[in-house]
mmCIF file of C-alpha atoms in Angstrom:
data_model
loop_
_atom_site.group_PDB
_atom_site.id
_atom_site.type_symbol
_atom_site.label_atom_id
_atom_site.label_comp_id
_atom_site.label_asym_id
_atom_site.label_seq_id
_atom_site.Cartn_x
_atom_site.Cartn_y
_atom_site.Cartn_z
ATOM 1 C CA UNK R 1 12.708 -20.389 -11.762
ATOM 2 C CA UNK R 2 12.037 -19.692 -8.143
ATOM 3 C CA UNK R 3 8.389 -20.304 -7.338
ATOM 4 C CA UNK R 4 7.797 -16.733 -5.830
ATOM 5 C CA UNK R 5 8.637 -15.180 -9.083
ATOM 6 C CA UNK R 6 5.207 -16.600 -10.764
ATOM 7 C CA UNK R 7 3.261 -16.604 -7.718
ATOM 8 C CA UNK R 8 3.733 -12.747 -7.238
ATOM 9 C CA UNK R 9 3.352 -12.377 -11.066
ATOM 10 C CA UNK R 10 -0.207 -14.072 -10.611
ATOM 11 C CA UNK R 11 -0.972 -12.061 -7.576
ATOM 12 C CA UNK R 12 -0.193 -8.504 -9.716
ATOM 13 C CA UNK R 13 -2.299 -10.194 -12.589
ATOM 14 C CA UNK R 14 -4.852 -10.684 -9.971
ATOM 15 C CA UNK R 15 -4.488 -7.554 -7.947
ATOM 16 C CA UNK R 16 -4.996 -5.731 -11.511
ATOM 17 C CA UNK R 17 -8.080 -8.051 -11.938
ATOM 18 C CA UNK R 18 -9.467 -6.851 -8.409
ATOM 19 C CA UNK R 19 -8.621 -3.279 -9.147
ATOM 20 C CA UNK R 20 -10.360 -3.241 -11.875
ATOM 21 C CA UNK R 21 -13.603 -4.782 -10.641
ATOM 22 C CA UNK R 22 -13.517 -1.940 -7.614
ATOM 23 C CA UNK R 23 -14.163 0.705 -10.180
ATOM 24 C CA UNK R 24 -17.699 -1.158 -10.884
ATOM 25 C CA UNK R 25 -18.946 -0.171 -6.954
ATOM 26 C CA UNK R 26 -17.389 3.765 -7.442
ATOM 27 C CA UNK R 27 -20.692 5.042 -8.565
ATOM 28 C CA UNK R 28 -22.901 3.097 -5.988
ATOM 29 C CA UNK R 29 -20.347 3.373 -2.473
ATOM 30 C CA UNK R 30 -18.416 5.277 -1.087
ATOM 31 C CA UNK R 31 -14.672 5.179 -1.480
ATOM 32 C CA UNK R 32 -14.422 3.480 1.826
ATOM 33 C CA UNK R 33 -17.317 1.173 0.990
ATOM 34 C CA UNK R 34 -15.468 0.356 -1.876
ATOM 35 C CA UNK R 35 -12.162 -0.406 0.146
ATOM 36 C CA UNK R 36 -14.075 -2.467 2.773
ATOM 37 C CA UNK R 37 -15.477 -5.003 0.530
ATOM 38 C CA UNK R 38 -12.320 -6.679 -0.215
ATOM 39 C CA UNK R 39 -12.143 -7.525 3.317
ATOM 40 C CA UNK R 40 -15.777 -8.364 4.028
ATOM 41 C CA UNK R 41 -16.003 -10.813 0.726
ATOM 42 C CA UNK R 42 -12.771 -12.215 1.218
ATOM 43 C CA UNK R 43 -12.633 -13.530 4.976
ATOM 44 C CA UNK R 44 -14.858 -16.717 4.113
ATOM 45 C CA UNK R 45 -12.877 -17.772 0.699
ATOM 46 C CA UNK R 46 -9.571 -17.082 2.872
ATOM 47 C CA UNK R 47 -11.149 -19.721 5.700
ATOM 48 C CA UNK R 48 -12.204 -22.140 3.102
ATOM 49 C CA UNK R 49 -8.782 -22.016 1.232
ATOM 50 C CA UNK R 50 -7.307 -23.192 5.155
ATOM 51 C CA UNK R 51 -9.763 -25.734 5.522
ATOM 52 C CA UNK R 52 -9.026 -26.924 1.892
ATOM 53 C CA UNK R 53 -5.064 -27.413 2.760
ATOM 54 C CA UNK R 54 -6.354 -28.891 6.115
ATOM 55 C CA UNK R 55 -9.072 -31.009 5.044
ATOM 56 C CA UNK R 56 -8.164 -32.271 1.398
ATOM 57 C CA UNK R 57 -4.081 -31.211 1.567
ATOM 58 C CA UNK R 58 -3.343 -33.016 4.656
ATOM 59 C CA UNK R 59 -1.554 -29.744 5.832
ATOM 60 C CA UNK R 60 -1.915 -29.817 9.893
ATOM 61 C CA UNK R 61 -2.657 -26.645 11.285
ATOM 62 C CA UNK R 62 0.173 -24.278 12.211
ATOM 63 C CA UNK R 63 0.416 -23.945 15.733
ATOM 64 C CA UNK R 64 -1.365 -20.243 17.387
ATOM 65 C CA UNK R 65 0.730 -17.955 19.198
ATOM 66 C CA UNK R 66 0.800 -14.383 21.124
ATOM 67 C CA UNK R 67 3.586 -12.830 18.575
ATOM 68 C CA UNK R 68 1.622 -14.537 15.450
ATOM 69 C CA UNK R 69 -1.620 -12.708 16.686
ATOM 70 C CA UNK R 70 0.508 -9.315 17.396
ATOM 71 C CA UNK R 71 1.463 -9.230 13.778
ATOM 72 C CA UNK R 72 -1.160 -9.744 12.527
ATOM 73 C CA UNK R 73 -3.406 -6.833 14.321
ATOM 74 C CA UNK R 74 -0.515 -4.854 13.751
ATOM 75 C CA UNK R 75 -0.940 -5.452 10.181
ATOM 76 C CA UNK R 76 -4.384 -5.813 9.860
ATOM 77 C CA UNK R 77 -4.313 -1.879 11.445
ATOM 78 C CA UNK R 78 -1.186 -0.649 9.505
ATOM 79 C CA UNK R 79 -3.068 -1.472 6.009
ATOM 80 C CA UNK R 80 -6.502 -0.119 7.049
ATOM 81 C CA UNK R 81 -4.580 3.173 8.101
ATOM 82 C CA UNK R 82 -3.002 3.327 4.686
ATOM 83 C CA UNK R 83 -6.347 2.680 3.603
ATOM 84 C CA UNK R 84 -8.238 5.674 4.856
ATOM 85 C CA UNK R 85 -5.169 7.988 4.626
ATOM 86 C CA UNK R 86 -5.177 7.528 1.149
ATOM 87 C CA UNK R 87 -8.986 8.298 0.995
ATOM 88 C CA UNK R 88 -8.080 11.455 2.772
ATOM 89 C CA UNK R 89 -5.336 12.095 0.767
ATOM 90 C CA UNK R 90 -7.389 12.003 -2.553
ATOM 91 C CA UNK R 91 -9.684 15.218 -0.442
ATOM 92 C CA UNK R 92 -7.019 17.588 -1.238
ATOM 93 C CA UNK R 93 -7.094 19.591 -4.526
ATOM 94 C CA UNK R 94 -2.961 18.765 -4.603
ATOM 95 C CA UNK R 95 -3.008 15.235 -3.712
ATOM 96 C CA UNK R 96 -1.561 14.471 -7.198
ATOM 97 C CA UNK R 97 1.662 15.205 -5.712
ATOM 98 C CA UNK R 98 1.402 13.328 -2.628
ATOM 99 C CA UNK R 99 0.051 10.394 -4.794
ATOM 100 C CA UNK R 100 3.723 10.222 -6.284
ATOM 101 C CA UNK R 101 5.441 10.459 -2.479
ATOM 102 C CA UNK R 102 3.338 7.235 -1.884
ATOM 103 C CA UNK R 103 4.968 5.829 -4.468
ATOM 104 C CA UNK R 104 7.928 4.925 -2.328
ATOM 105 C CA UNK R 105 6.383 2.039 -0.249
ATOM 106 C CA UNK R 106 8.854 -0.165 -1.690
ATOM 107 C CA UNK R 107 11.738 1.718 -0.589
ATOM 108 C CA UNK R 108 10.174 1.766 2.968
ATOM 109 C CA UNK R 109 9.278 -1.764 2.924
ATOM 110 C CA UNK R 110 13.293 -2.930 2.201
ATOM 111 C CA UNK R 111 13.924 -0.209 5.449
ATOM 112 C CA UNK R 112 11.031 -1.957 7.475
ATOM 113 C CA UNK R 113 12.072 -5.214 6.544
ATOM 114 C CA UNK R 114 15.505 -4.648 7.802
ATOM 115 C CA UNK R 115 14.519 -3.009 11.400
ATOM 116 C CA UNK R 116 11.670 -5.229 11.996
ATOM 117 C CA UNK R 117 12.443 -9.123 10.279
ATOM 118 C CA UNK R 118 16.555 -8.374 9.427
ATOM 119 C CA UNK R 119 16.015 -8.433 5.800
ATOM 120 C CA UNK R 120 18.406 -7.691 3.847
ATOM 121 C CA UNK R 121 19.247 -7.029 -0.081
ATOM 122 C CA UNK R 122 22.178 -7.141 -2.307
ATOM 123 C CA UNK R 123 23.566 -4.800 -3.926
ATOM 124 C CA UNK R 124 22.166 -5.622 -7.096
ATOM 125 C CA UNK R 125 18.203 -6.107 -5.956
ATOM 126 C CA UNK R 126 18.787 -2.764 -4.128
ATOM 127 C CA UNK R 127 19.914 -0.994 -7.268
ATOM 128 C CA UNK R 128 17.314 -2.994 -9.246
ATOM 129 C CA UNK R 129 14.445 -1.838 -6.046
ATOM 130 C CA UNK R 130 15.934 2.130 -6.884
ATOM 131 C CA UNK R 131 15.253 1.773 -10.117
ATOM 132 C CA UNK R 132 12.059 0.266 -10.485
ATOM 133 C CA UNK R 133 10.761 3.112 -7.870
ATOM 134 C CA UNK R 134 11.966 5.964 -10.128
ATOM 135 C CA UNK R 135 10.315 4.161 -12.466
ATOM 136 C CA UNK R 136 6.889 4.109 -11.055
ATOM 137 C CA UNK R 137 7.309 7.579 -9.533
ATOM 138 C CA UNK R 138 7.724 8.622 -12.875
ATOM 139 C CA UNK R 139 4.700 6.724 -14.593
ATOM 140 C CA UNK R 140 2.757 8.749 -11.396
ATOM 141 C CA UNK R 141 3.748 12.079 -12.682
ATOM 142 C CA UNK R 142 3.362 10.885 -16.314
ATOM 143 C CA UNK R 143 -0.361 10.444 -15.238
ATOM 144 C CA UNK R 144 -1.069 13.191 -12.828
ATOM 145 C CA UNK R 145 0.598 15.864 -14.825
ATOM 146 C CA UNK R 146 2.915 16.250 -11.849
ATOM 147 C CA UNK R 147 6.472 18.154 -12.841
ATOM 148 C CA UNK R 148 9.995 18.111 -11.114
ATOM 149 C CA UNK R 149 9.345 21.075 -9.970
ATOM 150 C CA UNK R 150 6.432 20.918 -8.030
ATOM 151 C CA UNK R 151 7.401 17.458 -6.894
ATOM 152 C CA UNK R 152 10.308 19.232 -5.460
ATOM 153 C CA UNK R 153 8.398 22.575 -3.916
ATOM 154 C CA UNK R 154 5.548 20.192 -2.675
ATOM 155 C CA UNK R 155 7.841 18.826 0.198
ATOM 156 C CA UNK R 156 6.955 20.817 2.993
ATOM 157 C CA UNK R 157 3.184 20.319 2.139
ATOM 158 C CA UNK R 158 0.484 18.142 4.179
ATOM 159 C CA UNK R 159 -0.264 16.056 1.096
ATOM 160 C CA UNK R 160 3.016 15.143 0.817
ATOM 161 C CA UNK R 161 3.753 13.949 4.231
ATOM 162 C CA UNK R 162 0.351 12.406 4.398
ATOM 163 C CA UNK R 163 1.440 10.397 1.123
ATOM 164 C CA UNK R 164 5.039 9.558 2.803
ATOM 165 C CA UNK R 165 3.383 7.587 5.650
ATOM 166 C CA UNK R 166 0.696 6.276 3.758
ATOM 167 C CA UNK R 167 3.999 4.342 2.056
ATOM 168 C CA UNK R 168 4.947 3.790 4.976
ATOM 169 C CA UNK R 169 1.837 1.975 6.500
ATOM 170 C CA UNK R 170 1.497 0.288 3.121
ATOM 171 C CA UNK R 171 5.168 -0.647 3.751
ATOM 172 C CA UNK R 172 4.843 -1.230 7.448
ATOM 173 C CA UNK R 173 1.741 -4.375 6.675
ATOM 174 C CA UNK R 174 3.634 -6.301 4.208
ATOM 175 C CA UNK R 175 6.585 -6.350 6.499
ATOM 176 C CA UNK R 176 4.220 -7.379 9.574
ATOM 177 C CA UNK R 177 2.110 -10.021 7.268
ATOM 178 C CA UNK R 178 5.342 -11.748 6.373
ATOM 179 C CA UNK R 179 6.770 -11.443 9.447
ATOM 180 C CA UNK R 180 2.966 -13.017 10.999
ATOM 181 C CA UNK R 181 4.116 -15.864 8.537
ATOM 182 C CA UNK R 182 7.488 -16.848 9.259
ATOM 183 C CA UNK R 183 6.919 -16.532 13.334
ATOM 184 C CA UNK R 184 4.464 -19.803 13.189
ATOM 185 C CA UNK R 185 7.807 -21.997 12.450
ATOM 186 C CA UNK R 186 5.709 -23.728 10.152
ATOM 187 C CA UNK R 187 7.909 -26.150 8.083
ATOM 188 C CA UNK R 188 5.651 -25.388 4.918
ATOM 189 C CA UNK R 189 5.025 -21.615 2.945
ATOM 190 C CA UNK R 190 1.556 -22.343 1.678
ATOM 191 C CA UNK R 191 -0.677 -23.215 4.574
ATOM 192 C CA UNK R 192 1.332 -21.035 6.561
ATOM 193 C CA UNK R 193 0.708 -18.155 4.123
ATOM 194 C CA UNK R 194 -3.089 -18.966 4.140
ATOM 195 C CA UNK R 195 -3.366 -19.427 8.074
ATOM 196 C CA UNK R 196 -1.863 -15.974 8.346
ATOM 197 C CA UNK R 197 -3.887 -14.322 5.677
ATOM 198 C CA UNK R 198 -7.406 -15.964 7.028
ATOM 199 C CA UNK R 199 -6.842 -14.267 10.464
ATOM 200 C CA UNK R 200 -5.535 -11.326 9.235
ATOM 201 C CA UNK R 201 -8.512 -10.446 6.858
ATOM 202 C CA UNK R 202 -10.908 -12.009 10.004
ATOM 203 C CA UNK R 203 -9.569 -9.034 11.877
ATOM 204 C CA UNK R 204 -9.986 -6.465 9.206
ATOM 205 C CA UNK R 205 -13.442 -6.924 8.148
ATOM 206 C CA UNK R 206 -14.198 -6.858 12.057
ATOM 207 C CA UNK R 207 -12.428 -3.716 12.675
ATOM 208 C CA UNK R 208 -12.945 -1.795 9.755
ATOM 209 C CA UNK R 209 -16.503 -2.444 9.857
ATOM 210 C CA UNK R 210 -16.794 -1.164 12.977
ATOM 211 C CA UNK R 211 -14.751 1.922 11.990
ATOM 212 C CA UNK R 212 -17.155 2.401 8.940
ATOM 213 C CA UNK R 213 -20.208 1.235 11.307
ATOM 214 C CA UNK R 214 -19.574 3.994 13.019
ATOM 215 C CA UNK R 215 -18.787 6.749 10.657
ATOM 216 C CA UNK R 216 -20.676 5.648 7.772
ATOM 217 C CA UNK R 217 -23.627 3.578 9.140
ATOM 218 C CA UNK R 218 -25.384 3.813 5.452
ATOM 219 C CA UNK R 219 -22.705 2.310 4.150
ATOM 220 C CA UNK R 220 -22.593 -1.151 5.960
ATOM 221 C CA UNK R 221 -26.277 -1.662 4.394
ATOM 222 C CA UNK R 222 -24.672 -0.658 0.838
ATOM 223 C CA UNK R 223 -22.159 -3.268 0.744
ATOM 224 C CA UNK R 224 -25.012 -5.819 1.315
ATOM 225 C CA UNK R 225 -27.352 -4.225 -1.281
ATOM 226 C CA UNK R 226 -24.667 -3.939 -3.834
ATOM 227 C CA UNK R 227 -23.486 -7.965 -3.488
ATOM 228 C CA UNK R 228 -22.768 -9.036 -6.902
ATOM 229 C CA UNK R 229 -19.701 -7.021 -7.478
ATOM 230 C CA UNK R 230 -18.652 -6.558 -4.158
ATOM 231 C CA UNK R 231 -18.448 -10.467 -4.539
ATOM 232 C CA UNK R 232 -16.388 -10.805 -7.361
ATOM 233 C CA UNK R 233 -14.139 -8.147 -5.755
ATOM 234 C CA UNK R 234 -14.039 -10.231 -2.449
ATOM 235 C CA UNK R 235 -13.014 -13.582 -4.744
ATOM 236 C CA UNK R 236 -10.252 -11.582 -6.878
ATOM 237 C CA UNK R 237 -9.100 -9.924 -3.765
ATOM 238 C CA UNK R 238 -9.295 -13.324 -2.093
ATOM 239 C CA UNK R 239 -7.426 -15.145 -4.752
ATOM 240 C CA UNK R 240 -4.218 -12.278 -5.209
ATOM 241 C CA UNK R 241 -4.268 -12.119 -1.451
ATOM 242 C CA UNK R 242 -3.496 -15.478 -1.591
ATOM 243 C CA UNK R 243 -0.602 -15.258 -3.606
ATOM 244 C CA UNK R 244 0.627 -12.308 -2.289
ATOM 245 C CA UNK R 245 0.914 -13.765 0.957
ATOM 246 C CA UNK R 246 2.718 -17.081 -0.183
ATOM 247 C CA UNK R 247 5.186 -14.690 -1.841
ATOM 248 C CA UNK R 248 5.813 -13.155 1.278
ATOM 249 C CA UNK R 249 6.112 -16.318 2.668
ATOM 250 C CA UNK R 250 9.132 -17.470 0.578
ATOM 251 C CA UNK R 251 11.069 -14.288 -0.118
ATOM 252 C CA UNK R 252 12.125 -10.932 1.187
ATOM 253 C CA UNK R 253 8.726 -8.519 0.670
ATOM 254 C CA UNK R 254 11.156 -5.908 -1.062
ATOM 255 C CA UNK R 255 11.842 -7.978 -4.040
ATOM 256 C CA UNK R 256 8.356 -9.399 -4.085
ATOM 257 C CA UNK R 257 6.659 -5.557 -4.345
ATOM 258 C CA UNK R 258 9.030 -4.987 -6.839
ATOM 259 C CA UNK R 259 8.761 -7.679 -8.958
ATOM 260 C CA UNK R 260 4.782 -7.030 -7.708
ATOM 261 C CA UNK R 261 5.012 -3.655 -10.089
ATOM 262 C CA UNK R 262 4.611 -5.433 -12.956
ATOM 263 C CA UNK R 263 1.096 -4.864 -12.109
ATOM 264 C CA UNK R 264 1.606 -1.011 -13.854
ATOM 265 C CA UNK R 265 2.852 -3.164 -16.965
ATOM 266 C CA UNK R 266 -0.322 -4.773 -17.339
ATOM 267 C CA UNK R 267 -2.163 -1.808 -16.723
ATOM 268 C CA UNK R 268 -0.087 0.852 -18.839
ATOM 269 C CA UNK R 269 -0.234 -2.397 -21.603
ATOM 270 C CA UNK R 270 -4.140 -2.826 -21.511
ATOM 271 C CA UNK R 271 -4.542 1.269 -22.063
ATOM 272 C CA UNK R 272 -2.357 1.169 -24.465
ATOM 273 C CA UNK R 273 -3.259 -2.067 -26.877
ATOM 274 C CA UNK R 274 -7.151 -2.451 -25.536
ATOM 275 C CA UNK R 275 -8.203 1.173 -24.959
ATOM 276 C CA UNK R 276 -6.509 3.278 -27.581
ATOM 277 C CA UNK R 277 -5.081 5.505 -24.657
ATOM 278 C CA UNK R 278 -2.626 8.163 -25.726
ATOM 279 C CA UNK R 279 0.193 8.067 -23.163
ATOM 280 C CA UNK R 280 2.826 10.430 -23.147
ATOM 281 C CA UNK R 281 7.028 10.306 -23.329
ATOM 282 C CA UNK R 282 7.191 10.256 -19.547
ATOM 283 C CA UNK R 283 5.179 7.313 -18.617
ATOM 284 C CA UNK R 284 6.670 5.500 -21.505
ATOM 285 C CA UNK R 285 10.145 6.157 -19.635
ATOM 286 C CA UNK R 286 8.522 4.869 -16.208
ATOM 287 C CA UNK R 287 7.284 1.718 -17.310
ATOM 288 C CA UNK R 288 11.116 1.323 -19.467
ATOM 289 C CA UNK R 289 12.297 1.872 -16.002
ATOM 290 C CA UNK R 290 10.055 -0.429 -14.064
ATOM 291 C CA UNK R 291 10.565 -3.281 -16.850
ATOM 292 C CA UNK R 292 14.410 -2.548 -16.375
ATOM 293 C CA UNK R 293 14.094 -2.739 -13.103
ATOM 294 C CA UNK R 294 12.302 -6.231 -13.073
ATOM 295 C CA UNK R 295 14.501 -7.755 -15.165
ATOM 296 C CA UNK R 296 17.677 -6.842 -12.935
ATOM 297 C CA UNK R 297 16.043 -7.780 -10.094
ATOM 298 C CA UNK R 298 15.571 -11.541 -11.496
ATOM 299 C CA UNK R 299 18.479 -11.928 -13.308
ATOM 300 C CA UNK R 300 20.824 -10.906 -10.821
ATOM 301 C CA UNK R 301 19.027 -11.025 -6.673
#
């Protein structure tokens, strides 16, 4: 088995994991509180886990350059964008339907890959990407209660559009991050996964903070207050980060988000067999299509 198969099936596991501990801080920030400390906890686990490789691993330090540092702002800014458009997106009363339109980051992200890095996919792993995507666009109107119909007369709508390029943004920094990677030349996926990620999350938790310094000033003295979750959030963010970067690293980011959807699996299986959750026919057909989609995607890229 290729080694980015069970490194992005960690970082889902762990994304889940991180996801999970974010609803603990819903009730005591705000939603872009909540968002921020997975950049503000993370940056000093992300510059230990360098200094590990460097100090312990006897990995030498990739070597700093202009285009390194341009994708990595350009990142760093394309997935705080898609951060607060989403939080804007959840202020409409029909963002259920724009929630779904989001839904095809991974879509975007082969696109993106192609125009900015020259990605490209097979005919198979593209079939196995469509798949997977009707899959989760389906579990999204399984959950939201969202029909054909008003999928289809909600085109022309802000939500929609607003959910589009939040895809796209969401898209746009996986692209960049693994494109930050693979422009250090670094004859080695790990450090050079981890080098990329510690500057990267450096220049989030600078920027954003700023950005929430200056429209949510209470806030910045909440994430403090509230330190014991935001903590383990920072370490589980930290952690899937790390993975998800490695499997950037080593393979196209198209086929690692879409292996990377096995993430709803978890979920959809933890409502089901933990919570008692009644789910209904349509979600059940998502996550057949997202498992489906999975499997063709390893058996045959």
């Amino acid at each position: 088995m290729e080694a980015w198969i069970p490194i992005t099936i960690a970082a889902a596991f762990l994304q889940n994991t991180r996801s999970a501990l974010q609803k603990h801080l819903k009730g005591d920030l705000t939603n872009l509180g909540a968002a921020y400390v997975r950049f503000l906890y993370a940056w000093p686990f992300a510059l230990i886990y360098v200094a590990g490789l460097h100090s312990w691993g006897g990995m030498a330090l990739p070597q700093f350059n202009g285009v390194f540092l341009a994708y990595c702002v350009a990142g760093g800014l394309a997935q705080i964008i898609f951060t607060v458009l989403l939080m804007w997106l959840f202020s409409f009363r029909n963002f259920a339907v724009g929630t779904t339109y989001s839904k095809t980051e991974i879509v975007q992200i082969a696109i993106l890959g192609f125009l900015i890095l020259g990605d490209t996919l097979t005919a198979m792993a593209g079939a196995a990407i469509v798949v997977a995507v009707l899959g989760v666009i389906l579990l999204s109107m399984g959950q939201t209660g969202t029909g054909f119909k008003t999928l289809l007369s909600g085109l022309s709508e802000k939500p929609t559009v607003i959910g589009l390029v939040c895809g796209a943004f969401l898209g746009a920094s996986v692209v960049l991050f693994r494109g930050a990677a693979l422009s250090l030349g670094y004859d080695g996926a790990v450090m050079a996964a981890a080098y990329t990620l510690a500057v990267s999350v450096v220049i989030q938790a600078v920027v954003m903070g700023v950005y929430i310094g200056i429209r949510e000033r209470r806030t910045l003295i909440d994430v403090l207050v509230h330190w014991r979750w935001s903590l383990a959030v920072g370490v589980s963010g930290a952690l899937a980060s790390m993975a998800w970067f490695t499997a950037f690293t080593l393979q196209n980011a198209a086929y690692v988000r879409a292996l990377g959807q096995i993430e709803l699996v978890f979920t959809f299986m933890a409502s089901v067999f933990f919570f008692r959750e009644r789910t209904g026919r349509v979600e059940v057909a998502g996550i057949a299509l997202v498992v489906t989609g999975i499997v063709i995607l390893i058996l045959t890229r």
